Short mmCIF file of C-alpha atoms and ligand atoms in Angstrom, two decimals:
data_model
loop_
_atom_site.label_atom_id
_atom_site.label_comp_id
_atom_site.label_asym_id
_atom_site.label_seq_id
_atom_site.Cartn_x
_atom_site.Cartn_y
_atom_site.Cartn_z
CA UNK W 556 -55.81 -51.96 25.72
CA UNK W 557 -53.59 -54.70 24.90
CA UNK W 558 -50.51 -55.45 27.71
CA UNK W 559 -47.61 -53.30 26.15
CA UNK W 560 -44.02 -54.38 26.42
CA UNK W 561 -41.97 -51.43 26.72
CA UNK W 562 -38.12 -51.94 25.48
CA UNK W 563 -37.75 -48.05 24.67
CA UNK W 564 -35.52 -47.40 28.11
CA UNK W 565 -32.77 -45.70 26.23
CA UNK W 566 -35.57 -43.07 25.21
CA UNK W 567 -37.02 -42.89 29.00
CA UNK W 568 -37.71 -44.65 31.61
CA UNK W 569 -40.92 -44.92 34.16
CA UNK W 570 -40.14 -42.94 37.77
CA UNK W 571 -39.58 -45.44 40.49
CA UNK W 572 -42.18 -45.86 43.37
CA UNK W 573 -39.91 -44.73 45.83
CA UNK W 574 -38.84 -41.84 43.88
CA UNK W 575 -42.52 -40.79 43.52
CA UNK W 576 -42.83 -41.12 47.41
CA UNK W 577 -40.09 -39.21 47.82
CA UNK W 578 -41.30 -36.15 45.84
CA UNK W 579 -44.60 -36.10 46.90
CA UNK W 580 -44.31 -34.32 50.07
CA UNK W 581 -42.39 -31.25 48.69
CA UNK W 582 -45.44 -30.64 46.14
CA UNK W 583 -47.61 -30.21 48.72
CA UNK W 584 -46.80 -29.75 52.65
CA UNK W 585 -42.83 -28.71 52.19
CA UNK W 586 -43.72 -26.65 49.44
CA UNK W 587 -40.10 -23.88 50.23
CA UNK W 588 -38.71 -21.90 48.60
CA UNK W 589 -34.89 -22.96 49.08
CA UNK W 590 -33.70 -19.44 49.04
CA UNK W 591 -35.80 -18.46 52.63
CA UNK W 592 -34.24 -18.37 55.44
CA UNK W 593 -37.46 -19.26 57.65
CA UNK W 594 -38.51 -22.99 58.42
CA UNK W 595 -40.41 -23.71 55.24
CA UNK W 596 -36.75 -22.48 53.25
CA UNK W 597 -34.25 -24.10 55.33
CA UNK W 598 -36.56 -27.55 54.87
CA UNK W 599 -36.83 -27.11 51.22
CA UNK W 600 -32.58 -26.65 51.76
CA UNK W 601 -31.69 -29.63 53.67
CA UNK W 602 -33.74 -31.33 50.97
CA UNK W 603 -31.59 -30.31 48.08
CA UNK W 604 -28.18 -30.86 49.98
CA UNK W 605 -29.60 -34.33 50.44
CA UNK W 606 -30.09 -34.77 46.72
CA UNK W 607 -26.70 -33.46 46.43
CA UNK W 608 -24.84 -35.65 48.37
CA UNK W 609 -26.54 -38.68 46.63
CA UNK W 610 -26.07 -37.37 43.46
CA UNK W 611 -22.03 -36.95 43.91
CA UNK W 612 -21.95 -40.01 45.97
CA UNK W 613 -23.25 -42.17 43.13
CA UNK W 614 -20.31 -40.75 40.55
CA UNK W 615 -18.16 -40.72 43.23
CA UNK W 616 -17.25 -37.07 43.47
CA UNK W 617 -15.13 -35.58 46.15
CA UNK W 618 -17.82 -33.13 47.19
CA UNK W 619 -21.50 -32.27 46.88
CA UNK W 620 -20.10 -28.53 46.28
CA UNK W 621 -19.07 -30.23 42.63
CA UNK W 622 -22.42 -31.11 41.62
CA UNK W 623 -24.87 -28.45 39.57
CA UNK W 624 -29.05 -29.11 39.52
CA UNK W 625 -29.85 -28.91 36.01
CA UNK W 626 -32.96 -29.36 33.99
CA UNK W 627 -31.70 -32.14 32.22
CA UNK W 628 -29.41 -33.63 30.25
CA UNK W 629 -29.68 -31.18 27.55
CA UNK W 630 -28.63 -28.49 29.62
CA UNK W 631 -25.93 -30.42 31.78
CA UNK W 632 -24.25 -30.54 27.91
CA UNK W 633 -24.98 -27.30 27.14
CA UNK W 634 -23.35 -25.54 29.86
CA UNK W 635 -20.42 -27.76 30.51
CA UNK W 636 -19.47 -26.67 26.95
CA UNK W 637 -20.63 -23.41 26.30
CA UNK W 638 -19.82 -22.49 29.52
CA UNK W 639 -16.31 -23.40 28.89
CA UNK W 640 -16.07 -22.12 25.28
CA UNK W 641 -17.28 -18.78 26.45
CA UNK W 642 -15.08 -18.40 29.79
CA UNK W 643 -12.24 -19.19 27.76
CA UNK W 644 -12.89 -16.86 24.79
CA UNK W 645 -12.91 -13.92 27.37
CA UNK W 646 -9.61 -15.16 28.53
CA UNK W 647 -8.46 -15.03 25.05
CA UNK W 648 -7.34 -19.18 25.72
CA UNK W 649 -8.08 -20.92 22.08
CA UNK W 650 -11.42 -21.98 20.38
CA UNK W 651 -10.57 -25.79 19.70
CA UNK W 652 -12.97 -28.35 20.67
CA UNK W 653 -12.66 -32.02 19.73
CA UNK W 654 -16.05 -34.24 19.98
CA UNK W 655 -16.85 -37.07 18.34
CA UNK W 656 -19.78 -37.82 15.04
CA UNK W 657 -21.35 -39.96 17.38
CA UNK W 658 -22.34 -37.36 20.30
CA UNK W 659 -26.12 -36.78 21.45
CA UNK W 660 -27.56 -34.01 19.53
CA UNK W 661 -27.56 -31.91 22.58
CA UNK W 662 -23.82 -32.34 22.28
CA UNK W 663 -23.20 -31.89 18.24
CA UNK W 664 -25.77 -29.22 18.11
CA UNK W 665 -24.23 -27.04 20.40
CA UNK W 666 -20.92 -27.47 19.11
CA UNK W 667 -21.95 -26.41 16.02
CA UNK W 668 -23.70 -23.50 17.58
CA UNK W 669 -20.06 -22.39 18.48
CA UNK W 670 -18.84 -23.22 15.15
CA UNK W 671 -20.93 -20.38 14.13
CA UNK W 672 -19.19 -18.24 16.84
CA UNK W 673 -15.93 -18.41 16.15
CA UNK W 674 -14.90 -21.90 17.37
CA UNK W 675 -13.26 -24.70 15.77
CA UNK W 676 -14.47 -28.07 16.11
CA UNK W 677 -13.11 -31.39 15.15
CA UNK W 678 -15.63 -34.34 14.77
CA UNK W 679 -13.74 -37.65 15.49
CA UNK W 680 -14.64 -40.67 13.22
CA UNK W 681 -15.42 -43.70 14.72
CA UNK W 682 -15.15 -47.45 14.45
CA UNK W 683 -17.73 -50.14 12.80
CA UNK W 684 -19.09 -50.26 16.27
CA UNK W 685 -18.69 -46.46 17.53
CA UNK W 686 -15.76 -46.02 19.32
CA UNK W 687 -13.59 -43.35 18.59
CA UNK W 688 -9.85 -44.00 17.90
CA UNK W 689 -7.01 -42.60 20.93
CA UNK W 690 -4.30 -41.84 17.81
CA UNK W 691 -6.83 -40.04 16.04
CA UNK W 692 -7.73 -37.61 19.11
CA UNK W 693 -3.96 -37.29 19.86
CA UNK W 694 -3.47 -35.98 16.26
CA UNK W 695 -6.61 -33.75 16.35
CA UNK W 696 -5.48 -32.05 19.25
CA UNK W 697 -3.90 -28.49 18.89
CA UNK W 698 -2.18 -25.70 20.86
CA UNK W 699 -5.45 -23.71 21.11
CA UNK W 700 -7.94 -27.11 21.99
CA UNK W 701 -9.85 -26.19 24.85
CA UNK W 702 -11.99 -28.84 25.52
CA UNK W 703 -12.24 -32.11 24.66
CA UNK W 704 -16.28 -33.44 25.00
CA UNK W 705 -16.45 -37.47 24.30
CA UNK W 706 -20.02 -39.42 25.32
CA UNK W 707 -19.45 -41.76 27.74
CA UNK W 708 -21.86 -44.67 26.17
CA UNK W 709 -23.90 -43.99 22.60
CA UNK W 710 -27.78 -43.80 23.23
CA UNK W 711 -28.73 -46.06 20.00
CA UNK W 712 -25.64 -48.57 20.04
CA UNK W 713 -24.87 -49.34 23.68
CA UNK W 714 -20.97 -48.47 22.59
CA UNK W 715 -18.87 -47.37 25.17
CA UNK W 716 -16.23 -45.07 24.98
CA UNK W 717 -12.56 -45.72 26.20
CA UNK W 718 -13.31 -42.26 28.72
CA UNK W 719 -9.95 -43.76 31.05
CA UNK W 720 -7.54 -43.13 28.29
CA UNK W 721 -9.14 -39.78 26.61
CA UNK W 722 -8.97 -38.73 29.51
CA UNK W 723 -4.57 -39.97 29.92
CA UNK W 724 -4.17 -37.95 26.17
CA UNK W 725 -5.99 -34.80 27.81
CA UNK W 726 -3.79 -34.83 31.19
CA UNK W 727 -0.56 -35.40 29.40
CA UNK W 728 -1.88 -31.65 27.64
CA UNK W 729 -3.85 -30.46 30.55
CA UNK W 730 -7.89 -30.15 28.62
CA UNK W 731 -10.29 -30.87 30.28
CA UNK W 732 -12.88 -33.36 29.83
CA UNK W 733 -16.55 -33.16 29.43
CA UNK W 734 -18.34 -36.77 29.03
CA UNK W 735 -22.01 -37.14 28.25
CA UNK W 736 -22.72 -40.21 30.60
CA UNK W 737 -26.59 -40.01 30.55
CA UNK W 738 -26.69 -43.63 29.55
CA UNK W 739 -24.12 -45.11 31.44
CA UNK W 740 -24.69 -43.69 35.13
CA UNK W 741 -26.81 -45.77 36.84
CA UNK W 742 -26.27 -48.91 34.51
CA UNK W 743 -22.21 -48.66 34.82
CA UNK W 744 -19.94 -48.09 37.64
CA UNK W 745 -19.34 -44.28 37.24
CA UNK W 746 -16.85 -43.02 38.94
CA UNK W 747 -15.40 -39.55 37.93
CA UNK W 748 -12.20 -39.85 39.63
CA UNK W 749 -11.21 -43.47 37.71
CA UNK W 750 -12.20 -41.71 34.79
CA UNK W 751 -10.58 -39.09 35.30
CA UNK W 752 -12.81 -35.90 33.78
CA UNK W 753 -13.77 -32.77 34.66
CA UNK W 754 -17.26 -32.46 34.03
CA UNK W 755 -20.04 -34.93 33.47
CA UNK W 756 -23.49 -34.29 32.68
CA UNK W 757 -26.44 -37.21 33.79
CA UNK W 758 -29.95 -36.94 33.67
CA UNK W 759 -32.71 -38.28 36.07
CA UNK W 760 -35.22 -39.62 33.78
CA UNK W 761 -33.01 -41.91 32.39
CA UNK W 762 -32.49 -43.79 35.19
CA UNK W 763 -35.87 -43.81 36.70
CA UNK W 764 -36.11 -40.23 37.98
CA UNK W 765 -38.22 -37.19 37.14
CA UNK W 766 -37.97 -35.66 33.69
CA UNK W 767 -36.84 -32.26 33.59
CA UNK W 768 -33.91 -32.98 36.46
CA UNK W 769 -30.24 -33.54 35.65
CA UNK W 770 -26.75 -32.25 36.83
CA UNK W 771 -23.47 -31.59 35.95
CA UNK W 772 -20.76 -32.59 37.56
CA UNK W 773 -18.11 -30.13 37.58
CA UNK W 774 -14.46 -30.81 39.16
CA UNK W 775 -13.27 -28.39 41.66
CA UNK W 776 -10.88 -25.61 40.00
CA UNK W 777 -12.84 -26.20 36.67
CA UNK W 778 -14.34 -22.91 36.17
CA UNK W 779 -17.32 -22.61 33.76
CA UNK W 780 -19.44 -19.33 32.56
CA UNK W 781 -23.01 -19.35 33.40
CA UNK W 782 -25.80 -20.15 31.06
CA UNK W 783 -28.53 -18.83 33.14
CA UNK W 784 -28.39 -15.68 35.04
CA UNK W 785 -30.57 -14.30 38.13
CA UNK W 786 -30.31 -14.91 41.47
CA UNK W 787 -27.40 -16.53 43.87
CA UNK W 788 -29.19 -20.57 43.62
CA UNK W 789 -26.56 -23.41 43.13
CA UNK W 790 -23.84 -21.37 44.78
CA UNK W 791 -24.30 -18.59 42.25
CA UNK W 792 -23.57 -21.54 39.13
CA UNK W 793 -27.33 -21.68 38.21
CA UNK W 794 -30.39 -19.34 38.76
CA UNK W 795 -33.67 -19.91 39.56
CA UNK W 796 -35.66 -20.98 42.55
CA UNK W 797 -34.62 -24.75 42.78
CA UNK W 798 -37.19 -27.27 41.25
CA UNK W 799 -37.27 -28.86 45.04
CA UNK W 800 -39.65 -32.35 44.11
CA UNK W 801 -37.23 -32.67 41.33
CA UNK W 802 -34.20 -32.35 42.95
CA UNK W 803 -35.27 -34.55 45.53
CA UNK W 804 -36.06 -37.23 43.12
CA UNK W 805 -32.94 -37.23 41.37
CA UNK W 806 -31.26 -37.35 44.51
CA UNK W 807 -33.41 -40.44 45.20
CA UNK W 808 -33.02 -41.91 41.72
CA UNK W 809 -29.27 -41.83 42.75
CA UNK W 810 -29.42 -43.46 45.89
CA UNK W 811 -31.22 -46.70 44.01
CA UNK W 812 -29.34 -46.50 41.34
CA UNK W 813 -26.38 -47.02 43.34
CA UNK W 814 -28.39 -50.02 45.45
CA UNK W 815 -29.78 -51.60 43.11
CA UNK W 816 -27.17 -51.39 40.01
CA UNK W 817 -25.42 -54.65 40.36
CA UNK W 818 -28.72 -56.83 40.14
CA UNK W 819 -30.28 -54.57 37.57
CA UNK W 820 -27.29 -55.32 35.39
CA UNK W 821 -27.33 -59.00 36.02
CA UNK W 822 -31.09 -59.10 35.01
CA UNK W 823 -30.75 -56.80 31.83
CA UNK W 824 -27.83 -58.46 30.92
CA UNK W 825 -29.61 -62.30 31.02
CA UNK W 826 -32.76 -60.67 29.39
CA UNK W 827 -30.39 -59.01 26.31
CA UNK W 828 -28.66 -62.58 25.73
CA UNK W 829 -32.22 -64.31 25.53
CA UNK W 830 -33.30 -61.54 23.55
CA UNK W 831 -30.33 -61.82 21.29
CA UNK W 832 -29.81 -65.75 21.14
CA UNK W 833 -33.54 -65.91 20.35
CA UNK W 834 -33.47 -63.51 17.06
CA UNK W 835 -30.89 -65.10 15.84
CA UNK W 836 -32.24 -68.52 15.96
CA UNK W 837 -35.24 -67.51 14.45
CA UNK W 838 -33.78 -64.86 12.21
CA UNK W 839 -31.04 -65.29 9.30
CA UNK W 840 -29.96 -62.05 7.90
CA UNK W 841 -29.47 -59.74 10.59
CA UNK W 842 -27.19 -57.66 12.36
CA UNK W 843 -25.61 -56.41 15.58
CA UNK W 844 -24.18 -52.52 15.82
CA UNK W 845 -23.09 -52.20 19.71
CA UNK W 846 -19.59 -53.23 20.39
CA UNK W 847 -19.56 -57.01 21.28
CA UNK W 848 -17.68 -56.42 24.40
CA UNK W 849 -18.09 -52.52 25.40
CA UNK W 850 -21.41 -52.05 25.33
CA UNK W 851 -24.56 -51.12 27.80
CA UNK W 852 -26.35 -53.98 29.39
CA UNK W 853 -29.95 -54.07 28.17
CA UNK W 854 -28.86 -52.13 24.53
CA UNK W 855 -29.52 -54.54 21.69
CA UNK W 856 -29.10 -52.12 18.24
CA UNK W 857 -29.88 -54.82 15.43
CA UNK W 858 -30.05 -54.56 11.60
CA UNK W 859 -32.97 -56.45 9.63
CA UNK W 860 -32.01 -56.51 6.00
CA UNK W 861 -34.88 -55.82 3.49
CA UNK W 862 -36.74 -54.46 5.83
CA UNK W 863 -37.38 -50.36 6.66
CA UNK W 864 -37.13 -50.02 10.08
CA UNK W 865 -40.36 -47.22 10.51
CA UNK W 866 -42.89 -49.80 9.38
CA UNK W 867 -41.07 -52.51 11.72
CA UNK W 868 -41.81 -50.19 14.55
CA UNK W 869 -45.24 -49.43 13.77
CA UNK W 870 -46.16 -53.18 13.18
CA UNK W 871 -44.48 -54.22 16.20
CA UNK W 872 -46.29 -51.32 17.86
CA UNK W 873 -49.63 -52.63 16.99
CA UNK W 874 -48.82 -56.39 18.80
CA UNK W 875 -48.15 -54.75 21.57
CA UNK W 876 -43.98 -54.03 21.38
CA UNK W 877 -42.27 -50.69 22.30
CA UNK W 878 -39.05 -50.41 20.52
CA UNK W 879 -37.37 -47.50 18.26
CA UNK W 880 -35.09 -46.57 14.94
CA UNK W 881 -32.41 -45.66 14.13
CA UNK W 882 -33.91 -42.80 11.60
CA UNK W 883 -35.38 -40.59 12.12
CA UNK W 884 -38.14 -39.12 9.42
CA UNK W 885 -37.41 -35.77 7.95
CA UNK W 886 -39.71 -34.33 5.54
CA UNK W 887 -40.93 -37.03 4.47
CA UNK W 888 -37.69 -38.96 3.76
CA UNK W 889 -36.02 -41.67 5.51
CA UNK W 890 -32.94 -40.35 6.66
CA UNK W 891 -30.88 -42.48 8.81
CA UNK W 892 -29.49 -41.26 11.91
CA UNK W 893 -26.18 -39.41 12.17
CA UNK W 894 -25.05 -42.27 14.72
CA UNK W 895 -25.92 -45.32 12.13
CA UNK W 896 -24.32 -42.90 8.94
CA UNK W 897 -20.92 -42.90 11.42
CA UNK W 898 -20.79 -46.06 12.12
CA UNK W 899 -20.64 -46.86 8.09
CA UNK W 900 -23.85 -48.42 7.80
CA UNK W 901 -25.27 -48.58 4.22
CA UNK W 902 -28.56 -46.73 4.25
CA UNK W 903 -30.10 -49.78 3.04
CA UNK W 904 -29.24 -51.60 6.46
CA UNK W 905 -29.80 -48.17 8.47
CA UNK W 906 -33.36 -48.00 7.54
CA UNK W 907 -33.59 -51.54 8.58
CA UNK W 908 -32.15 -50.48 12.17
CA UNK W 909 -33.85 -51.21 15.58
CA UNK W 910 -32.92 -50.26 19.14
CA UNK W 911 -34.24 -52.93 22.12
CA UNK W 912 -33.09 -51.57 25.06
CA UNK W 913 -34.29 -53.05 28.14
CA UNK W 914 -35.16 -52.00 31.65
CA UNK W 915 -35.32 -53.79 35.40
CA UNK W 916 -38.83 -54.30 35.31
CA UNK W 917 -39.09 -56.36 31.79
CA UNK W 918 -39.56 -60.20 32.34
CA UNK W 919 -38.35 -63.09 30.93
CA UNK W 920 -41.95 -63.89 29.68
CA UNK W 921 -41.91 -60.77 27.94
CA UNK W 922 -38.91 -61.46 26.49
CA UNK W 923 -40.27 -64.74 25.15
CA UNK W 924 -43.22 -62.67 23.65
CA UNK W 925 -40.90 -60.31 21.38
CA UNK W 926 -38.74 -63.82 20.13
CA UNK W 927 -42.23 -64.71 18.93
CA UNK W 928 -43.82 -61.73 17.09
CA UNK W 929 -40.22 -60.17 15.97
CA UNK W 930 -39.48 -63.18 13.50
CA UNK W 931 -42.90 -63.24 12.60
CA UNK W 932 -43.53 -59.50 11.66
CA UNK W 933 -39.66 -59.12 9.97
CA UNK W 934 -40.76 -62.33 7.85
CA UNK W 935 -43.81 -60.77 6.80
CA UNK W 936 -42.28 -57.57 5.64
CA UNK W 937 -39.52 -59.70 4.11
CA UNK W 938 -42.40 -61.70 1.98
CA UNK W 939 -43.69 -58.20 0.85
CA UNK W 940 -40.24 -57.11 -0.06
CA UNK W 941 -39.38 -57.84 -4.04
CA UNK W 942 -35.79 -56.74 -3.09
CA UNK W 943 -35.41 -59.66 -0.46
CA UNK W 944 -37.12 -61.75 -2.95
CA UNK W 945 -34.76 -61.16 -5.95
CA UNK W 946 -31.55 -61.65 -4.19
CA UNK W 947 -32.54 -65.17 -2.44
C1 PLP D 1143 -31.46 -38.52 26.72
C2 PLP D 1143 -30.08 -38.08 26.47
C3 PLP D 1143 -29.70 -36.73 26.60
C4 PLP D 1143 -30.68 -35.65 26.91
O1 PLP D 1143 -31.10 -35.70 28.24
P1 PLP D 1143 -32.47 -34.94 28.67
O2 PLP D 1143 -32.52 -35.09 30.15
O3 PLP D 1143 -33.58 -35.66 27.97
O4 PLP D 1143 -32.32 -33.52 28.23
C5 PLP D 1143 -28.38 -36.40 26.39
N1 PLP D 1143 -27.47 -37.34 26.06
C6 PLP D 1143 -27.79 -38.64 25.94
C7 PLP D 1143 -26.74 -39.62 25.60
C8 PLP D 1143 -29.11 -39.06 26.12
O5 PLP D 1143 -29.42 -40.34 25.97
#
């Protein structure tokens, strides 16, 4: 097989060594069940408070106590917003949630799981680039808002959100906060007590952890309903006998990502200029989504006119080049993706739409490879394209 680049991080990325070493033993010899109070228990036990404590230490929480084991993302969103919606339903304390059109799907999808509950929900526009407006949340907020769930940086732009002063608007009113910061821990400082909210969900296999392992952060004297019931496990927040190798490598995912996160940004961010410098030298016709200023190191969301993005990817796919759209194909038809349709994109463009987004282990030489066969490829499609033909 040919040498692949992979520029797909946003989607996944590869475990770390270390984080594989780590796990490894709690597979096999430390095999636990956290919940026993014998030897083989209390070693699976220290192992998770570990985790814990690495987890909160890299988003700067208070105490491990704060921090939930979850099986992802997904679920991190899932129950810092149901939970809410549904604890404060019982308490008879409003239905209003405000989120944005640009949320995760994990986010959006749930919300409008509640719509069909009896909540209300208010989708905030957003800006050419994806960021929400402050005015426009300060207007959408009502007696009877509840929660107030805003992603921290946007999986296909790179656009991050101004999280510091949602999070002033939602004080001044005392909501809480939710922010989906899957993206941004690990490649930004995170820190939930500069930014202020009360729950935060993150996810290991983003930042070169296990699949299948997140948490939720959730502020002490923020009180959520369960999602999953059973046994006493996470301090009675989560049942289930503890995925222990996961656990332990998202705790160890954490501790790196905390290391290493100053000269992984300073490599993805050199890497993303070259990238970007060298389309647009060879490229006329194109354009940027992310915000110019806040926006993810290593995300490069770029618009090729007259060209449909699907085919791009494929063709790129076959020289070697791991990259994805913005659209996503439903029943046959290009639709392009919620995020792209926010942002004001014409569909034209939006089918045209491809995310780079980098990782610590691509190379400059790689780099160099995609500035080759990118141009090439997009000129190719360009030459089959009577559209792109007429109008030059
Ligand atoms: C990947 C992702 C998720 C989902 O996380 P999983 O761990 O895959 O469930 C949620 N939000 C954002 C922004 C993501 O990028």
């Amino acid at each position: 097989m040919m040498k692949q680049i992979y520029l797909d991080h946003n989607a996944t990325t590869p475990v770390h060594p270390e984080v594989l070493e780590a796990m490894l033993p709690y597979m096999t010899e430390h095999f636990g069940n956290g919940s026993s109070i014998h030897s083989y228990g209390r070693e699976a036990r220290n192992a998770i408070d570990t985790a814990r404590e690495q987890v909160a230490d890299l988003i700067g929480a208070k105490s491990p106590t704060e921090i939930v084991c979850t099986s992802g993302g997904t679920e991190s969103d899932n129950y810092a917003i149901k939970g809410l919606a549904e604890l404060q339903k019982s308490r008879r304390g409003g239905n209003h949630i405000v989120t944005s059109a640009v949320e995760h799907h994990a986010v959006l999808h749930t919300c409008q799981y509640l719509e069909k509950r009896g909540f209300e929900v208010t989708y905030l526009p957003v800006d050419r680039y994806g960021r929400i407006r402050i005015e426009e949340l300060r207007e959408a907020i009502r007696d009877t808002t509840i929660l107030i769930s805003i992603m921290h940086a946007n999986n296909e732009t790179g656009t991050i959100a101004p999280i510091e002063e949602v999070c002033e608007v939602a004080r001044e009113q005392r909501i809480p906060v939710h922010t989906d910061a899957v993206q941004s821990v690990g490649k930004l400082s995170v820190d939930v007590q500069e930014l202020g909210v009360s729950l935060l969900s993150l996810s290991g296999h983003k930042m070169y952890g296990p699949k299948g392992l997140g948490a939720l952060y959730i502020r002490r004297g923020t009180r959520l309903e369960n999602l999953m019931h059973g046994g006493s496990h996470e301090r009675n927040r989560r049942a289930g006998s503890e995925n222990v190798p996961g656990i332990v490598g998202l705790g160890k995912a954490a501790e790196l990502a905390k290391k290493h996160r100053e000269a992984n940004v300073e490599h993805l961010n050199q890497l993303t200029a070259k990238l970007r410098d060298g389309l647009h030298e060879r490229l006329d016709h194109i354009h940027e989504n992310g915000h110019p200023e806040h926006c993810l190191p290593g995300t490069l969301n770029i618009s090729f006119e007259s060209v449909e993005g699907e085919s791009l990817i494929l063709r790129l796919d076959m020289e070697g080049i791991c990259v994805s759209t913005g659209s996503a194909c439903t029943s046959g038809s290009m639709e392009p993706s919620h995020v792209l349709a926010a942002l004001g994109l014409p569909p034209q463009l939006a089918q045209g739409t491809v995310r780079f987004s980098l990782g610590k282990n691509n190379t400059a030489e790689e780099i160099d490879e995609v500035i080759e066969k990118v141009p090439k490829v997009v000129e190719q499609m360009r030459a089959m394209s009577p559209a792109y033909k007429r109008g030059r």
